[in-house]
Short mmCIF file of C-alpha atoms in Angstrom, two decimals:
data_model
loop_
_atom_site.label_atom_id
_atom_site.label_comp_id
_atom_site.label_asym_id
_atom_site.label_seq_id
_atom_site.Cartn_x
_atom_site.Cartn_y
_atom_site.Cartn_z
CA UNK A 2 104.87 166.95 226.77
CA UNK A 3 105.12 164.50 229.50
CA UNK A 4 106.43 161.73 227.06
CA UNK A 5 109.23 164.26 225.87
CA UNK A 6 110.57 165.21 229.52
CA UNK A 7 110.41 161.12 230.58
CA UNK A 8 112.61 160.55 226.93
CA UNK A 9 114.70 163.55 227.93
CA UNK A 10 115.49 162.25 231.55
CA UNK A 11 116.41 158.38 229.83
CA UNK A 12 118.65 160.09 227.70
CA UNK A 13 120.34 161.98 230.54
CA UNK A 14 120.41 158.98 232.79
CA UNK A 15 121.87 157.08 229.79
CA UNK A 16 124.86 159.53 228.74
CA UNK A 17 126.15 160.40 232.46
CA UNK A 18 125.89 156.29 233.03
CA UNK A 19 128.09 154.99 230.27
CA UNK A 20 131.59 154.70 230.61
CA UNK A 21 134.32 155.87 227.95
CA UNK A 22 136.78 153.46 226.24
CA UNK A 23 139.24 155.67 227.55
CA UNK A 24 138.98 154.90 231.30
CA UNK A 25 140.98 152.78 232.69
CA UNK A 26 139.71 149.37 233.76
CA UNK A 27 140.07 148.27 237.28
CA UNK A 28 141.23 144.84 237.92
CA UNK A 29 140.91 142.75 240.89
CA UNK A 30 143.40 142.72 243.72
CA UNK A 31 144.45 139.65 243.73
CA UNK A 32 145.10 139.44 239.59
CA UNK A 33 148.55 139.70 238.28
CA UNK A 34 148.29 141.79 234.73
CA UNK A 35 148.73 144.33 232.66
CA UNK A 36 146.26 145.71 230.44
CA UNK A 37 147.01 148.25 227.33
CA UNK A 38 145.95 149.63 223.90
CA UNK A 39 148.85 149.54 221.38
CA UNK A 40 148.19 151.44 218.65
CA UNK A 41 144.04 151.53 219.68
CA UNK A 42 144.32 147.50 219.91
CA UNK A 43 143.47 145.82 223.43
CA UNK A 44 146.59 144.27 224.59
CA UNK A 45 146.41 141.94 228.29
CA UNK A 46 149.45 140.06 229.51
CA UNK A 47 150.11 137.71 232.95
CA UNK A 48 152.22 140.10 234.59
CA UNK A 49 155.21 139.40 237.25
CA UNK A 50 157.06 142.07 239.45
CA UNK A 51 160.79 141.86 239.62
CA UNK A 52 163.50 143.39 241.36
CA UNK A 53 164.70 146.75 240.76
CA UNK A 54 160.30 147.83 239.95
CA UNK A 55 160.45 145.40 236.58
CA UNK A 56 157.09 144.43 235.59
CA UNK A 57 157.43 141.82 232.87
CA UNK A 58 153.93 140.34 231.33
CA UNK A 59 153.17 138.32 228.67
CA UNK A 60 150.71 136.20 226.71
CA UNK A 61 150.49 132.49 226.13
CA UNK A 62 150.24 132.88 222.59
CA UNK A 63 153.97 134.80 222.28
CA UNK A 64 155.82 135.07 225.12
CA UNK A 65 156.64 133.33 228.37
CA UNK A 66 157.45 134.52 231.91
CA UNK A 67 161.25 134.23 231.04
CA UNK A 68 160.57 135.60 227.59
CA UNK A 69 158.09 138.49 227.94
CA UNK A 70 156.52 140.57 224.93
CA UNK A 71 155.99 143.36 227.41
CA UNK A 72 158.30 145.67 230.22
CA UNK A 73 157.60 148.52 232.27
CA UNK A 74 160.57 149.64 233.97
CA UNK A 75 160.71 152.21 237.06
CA UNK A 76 163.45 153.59 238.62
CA UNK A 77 163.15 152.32 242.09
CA UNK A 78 163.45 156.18 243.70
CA UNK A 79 160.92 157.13 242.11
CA UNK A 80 157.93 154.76 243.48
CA UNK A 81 155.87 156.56 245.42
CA UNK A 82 152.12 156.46 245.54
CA UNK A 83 150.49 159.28 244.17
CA UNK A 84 153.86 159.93 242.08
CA UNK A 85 153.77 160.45 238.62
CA UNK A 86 156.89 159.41 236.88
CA UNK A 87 157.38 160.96 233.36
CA UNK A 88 158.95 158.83 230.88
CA UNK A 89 161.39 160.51 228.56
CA UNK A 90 162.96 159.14 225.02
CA UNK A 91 167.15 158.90 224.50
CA UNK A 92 168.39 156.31 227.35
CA UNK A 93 166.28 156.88 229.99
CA UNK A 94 166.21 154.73 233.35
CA UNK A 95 162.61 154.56 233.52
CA UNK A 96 161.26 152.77 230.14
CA UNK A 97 158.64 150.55 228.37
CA UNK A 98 159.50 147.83 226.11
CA UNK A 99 157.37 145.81 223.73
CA UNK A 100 158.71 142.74 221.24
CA UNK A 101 156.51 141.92 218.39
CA UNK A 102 157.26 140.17 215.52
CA UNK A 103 160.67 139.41 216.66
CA UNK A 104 161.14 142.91 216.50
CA UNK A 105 161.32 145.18 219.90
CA UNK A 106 160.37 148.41 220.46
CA UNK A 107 161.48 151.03 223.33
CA UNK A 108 160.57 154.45 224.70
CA UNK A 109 164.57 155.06 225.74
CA UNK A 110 164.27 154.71 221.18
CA UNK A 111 162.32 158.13 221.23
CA UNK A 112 162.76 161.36 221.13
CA UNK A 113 165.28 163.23 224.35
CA UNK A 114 161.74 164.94 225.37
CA UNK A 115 158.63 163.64 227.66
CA UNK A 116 156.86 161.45 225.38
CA UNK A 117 154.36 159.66 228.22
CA UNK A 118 153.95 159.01 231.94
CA UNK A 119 153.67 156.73 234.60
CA UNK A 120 151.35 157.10 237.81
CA UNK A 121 151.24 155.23 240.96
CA UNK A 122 148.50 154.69 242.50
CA UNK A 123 149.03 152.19 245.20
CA UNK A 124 152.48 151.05 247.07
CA UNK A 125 152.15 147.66 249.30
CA UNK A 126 151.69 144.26 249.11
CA UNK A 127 150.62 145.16 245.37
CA UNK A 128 151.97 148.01 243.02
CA UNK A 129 149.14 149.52 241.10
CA UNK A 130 148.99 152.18 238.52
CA UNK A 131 148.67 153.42 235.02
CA UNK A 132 150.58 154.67 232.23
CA UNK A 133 150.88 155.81 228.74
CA UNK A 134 153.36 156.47 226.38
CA UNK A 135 155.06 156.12 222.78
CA UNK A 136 157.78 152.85 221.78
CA UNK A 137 159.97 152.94 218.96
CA UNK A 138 162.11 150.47 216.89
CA UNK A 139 165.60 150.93 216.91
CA UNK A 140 165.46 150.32 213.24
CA UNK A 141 162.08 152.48 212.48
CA UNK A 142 158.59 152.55 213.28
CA UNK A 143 156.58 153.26 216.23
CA UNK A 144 153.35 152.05 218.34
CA UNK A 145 151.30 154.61 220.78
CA UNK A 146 150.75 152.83 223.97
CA UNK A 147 147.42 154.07 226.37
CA UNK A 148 145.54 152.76 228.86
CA UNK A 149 148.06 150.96 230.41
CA UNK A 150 147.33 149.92 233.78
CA UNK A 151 149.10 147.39 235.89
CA UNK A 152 148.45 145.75 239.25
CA UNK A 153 150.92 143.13 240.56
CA UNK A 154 151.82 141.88 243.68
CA UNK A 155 155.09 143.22 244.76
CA UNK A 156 156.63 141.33 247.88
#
C-alpha cells in the first residue's frame, strides 16, 4: 500500500510539473526574435522593430534583415500593454505576413471576420507579446500560425 501512494504522489508531481507544447516560451530580455508554429512546425527568426510597430524577422537560411520571411504589423494606437489587438481578414491595418517559397501569405488575404489576435504584454525599452492567427495566399492556400511570441527592443 505504501509503494502505491509513493507511485501515486510521482505521478502527481510528474503531470502538474511538465509543461505543454502549447505555452508560450519565454525568451530572454535582451534577445531580438520571434518564435512561432506554422502549420504545427517550429518557426524562429532574428527579429528587428521598425517604425510605425513593424516587427520584421528572419532566418539566415531565407531571408535577410532587408528581405524578411516574416511581419507582424500593429497599428501604432493600438499598443498598449495588457491590450489585446484582434486581427481581422479583408485589408486590415493590423496584419501578419509570411513569404515562403517565393510565395507570400497574409492575414489582410482572409476572411472580413476575426481570424486571430495579438497581445501585449510589455511596452518600454522592449515590446513583448504573443499572437496567433491564420495567413493566406492571395492565389490559394493557407498556414495556421500559434505560438507566436515576440520580444524586441523598441527604441
Amino acid at each position: 500500500m505504501k509503494t502505491i501512494k509513493i507511485l501515486l504522489l510521482q505521478t502527481l508531481i510528474l503531470l502538474f510539473s511538465c509543461k505543454t507544447d502549447d505555452e508560450p516560451v519565454e525568451l530572454p530580455n535582451n534577445t531580438d526574435r520571434v518564435l512561432l508554429k506554422i502549420n504545427n512546425q517550429n518557426w524562429e527568426g532574428k527579429a528587428k522593430y521598425a517604425a510605425g510597430v513593424d516587427i520584421a524577422a528572419y532566418t539566415d537560411l531565407y531571408g535577410s534583415e532587408t528581405n524578411p520571411e516574416f511581419r507582424l504589423h500593429i497599428d501604432q494606437s493600438l499598443v498598449k500593454e495588457g491590450q489585446t489587438i484582434s486581427i481581422m481578414g479583408k485589408n486590415a491595418v493590423t496584419y501578419v505576413s509570411y513569404r515562403y517559397n517565393n510565395k507570400d501569405y497574409h492575414s489582410y488575404n482572409g476572411p472580413a471576420i476575426n481570424i486571430g489576435s495579438i497581445t501585449i504584454t510589455k511596452v518600454g525599452e522592449r515590446l513583448v507579446g504573443s499572437f496567433q492567427t491564420k495567413i493566406y495566399g492571395s492565389s490559394g492556400g493557407e498556414y495556421e500560425i500559434t505560438n507566436g511570441y515576440f520580444n524586441v527592443k523598441s527604441n
